[in-house]
mmCIF file of C-alpha atoms in Angstrom:
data_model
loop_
_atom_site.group_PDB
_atom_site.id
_atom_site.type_symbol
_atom_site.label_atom_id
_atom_site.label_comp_id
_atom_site.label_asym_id
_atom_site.label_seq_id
_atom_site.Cartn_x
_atom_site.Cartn_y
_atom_site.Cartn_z
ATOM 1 C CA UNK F 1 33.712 164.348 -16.030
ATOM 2 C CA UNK F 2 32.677 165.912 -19.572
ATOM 3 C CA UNK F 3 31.573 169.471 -19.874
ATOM 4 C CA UNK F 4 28.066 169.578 -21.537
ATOM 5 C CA UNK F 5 25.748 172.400 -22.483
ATOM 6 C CA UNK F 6 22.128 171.981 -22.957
ATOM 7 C CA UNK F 7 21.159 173.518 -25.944
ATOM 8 C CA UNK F 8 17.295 175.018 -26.513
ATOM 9 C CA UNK F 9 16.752 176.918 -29.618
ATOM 10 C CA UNK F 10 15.013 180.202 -28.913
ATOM 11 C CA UNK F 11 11.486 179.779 -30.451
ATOM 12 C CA UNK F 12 11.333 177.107 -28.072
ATOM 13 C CA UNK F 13 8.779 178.206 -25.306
ATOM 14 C CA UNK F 14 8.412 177.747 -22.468
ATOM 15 C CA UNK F 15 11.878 176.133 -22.065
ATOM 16 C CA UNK F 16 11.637 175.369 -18.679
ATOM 17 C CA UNK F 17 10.061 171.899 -19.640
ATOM 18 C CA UNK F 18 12.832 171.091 -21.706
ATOM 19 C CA UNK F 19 15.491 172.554 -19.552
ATOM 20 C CA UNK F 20 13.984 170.251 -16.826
ATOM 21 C CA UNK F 21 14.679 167.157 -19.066
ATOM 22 C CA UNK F 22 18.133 167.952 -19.969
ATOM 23 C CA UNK F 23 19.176 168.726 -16.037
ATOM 24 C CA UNK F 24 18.382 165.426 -15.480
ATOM 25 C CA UNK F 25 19.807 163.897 -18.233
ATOM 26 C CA UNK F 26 23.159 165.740 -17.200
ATOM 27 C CA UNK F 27 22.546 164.187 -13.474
ATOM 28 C CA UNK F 28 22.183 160.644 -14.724
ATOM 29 C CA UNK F 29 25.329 160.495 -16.860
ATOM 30 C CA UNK F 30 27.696 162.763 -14.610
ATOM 31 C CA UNK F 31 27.784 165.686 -17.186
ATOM 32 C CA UNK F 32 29.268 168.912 -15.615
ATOM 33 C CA UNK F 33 27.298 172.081 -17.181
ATOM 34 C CA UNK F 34 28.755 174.433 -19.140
ATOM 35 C CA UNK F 35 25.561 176.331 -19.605
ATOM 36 C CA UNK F 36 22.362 176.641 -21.236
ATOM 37 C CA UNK F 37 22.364 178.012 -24.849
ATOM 38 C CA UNK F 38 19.649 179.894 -26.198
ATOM 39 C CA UNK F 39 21.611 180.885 -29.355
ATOM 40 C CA UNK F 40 21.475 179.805 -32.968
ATOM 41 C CA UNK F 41 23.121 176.205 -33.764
ATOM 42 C CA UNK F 42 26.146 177.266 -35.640
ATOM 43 C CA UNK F 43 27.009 178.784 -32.211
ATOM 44 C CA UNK F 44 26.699 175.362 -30.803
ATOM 45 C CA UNK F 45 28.295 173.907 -33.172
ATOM 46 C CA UNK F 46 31.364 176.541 -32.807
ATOM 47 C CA UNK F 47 31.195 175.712 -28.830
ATOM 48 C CA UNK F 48 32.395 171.725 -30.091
ATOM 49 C CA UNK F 49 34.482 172.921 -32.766
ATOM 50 C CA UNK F 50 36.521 175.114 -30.509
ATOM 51 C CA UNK F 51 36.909 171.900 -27.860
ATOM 52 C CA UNK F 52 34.392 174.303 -25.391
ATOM 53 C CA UNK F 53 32.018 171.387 -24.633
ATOM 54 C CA UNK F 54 32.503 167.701 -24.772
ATOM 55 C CA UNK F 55 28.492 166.863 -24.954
ATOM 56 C CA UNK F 56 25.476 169.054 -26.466
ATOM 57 C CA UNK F 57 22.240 167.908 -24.745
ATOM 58 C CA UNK F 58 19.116 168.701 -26.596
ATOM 59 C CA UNK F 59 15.400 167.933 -25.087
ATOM 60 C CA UNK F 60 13.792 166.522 -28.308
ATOM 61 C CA UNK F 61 15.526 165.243 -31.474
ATOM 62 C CA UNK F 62 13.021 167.072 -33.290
ATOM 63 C CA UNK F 63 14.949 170.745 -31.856
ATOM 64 C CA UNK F 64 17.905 169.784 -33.853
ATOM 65 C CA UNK F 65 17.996 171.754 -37.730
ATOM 66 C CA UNK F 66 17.824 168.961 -40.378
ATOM 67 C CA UNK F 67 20.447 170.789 -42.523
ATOM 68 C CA UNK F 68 23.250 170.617 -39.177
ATOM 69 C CA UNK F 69 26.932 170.320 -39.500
ATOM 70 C CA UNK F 70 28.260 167.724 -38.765
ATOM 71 C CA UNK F 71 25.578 165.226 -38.876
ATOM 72 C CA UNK F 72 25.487 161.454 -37.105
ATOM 73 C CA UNK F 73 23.797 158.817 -38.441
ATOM 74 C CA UNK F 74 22.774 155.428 -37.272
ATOM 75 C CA UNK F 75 22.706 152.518 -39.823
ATOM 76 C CA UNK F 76 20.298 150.369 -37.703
ATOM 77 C CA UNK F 77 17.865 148.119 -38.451
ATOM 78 C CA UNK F 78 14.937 150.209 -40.449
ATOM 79 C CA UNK F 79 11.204 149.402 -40.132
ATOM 80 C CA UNK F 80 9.246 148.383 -43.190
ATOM 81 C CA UNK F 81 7.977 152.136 -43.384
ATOM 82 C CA UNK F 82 11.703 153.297 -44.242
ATOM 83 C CA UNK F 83 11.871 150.060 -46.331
ATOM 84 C CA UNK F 84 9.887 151.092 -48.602
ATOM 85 C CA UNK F 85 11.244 154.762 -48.989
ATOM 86 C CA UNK F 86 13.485 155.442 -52.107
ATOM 87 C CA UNK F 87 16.774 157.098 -50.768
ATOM 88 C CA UNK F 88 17.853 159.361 -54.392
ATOM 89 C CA UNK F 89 21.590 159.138 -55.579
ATOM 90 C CA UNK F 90 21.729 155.206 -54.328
ATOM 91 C CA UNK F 91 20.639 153.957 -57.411
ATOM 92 C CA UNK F 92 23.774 151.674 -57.767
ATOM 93 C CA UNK F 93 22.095 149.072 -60.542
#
């Protein structure tokens, strides 16, 4: 069984929606909890680092800090909207 925290960052409020979502999300997949982590993301980020938690659950993508370390990425299939976005440094012509 992997050891998860759920992580909501503190000007997220009231949590208790989000915390609600993440329980369950631990239920489904047979997390065991850690905790819940109101603290800053580096702290998070230290808890993986340090082999603390095997899984950081998170209630909304959009809660996660754009400029995170480390970052995962999905090369999937894009929609015409991200088609037509220029990505800079790619310029490989």
């Amino acid at each position: 069984m992997e050891l998860a925290v759920i992580w909501v960052p503190a000007d997220i409020e009231p949590s208790e929606h989000a915390i609600t979502m993440c329980l369950d999300h631990l239920r489904r997949h047979d997390y065991r909890l850690n905790g819940i982590m109101r603290a800053s993301w580096e702290r998070v980020e230290q808890k993986m680092v340090d082999g603390e938690v095997d899984v950081v659950v998170i209630a909304d993508l959009a809660h996660l800090p754009p400029d995170r370390s480390p970052r995962i990425e999905v090369a999937a299939t894009v929609s015409s909207a991200d088609e037509a976005r220029p990505v800079s440094g790619t310029d490989l012509g």
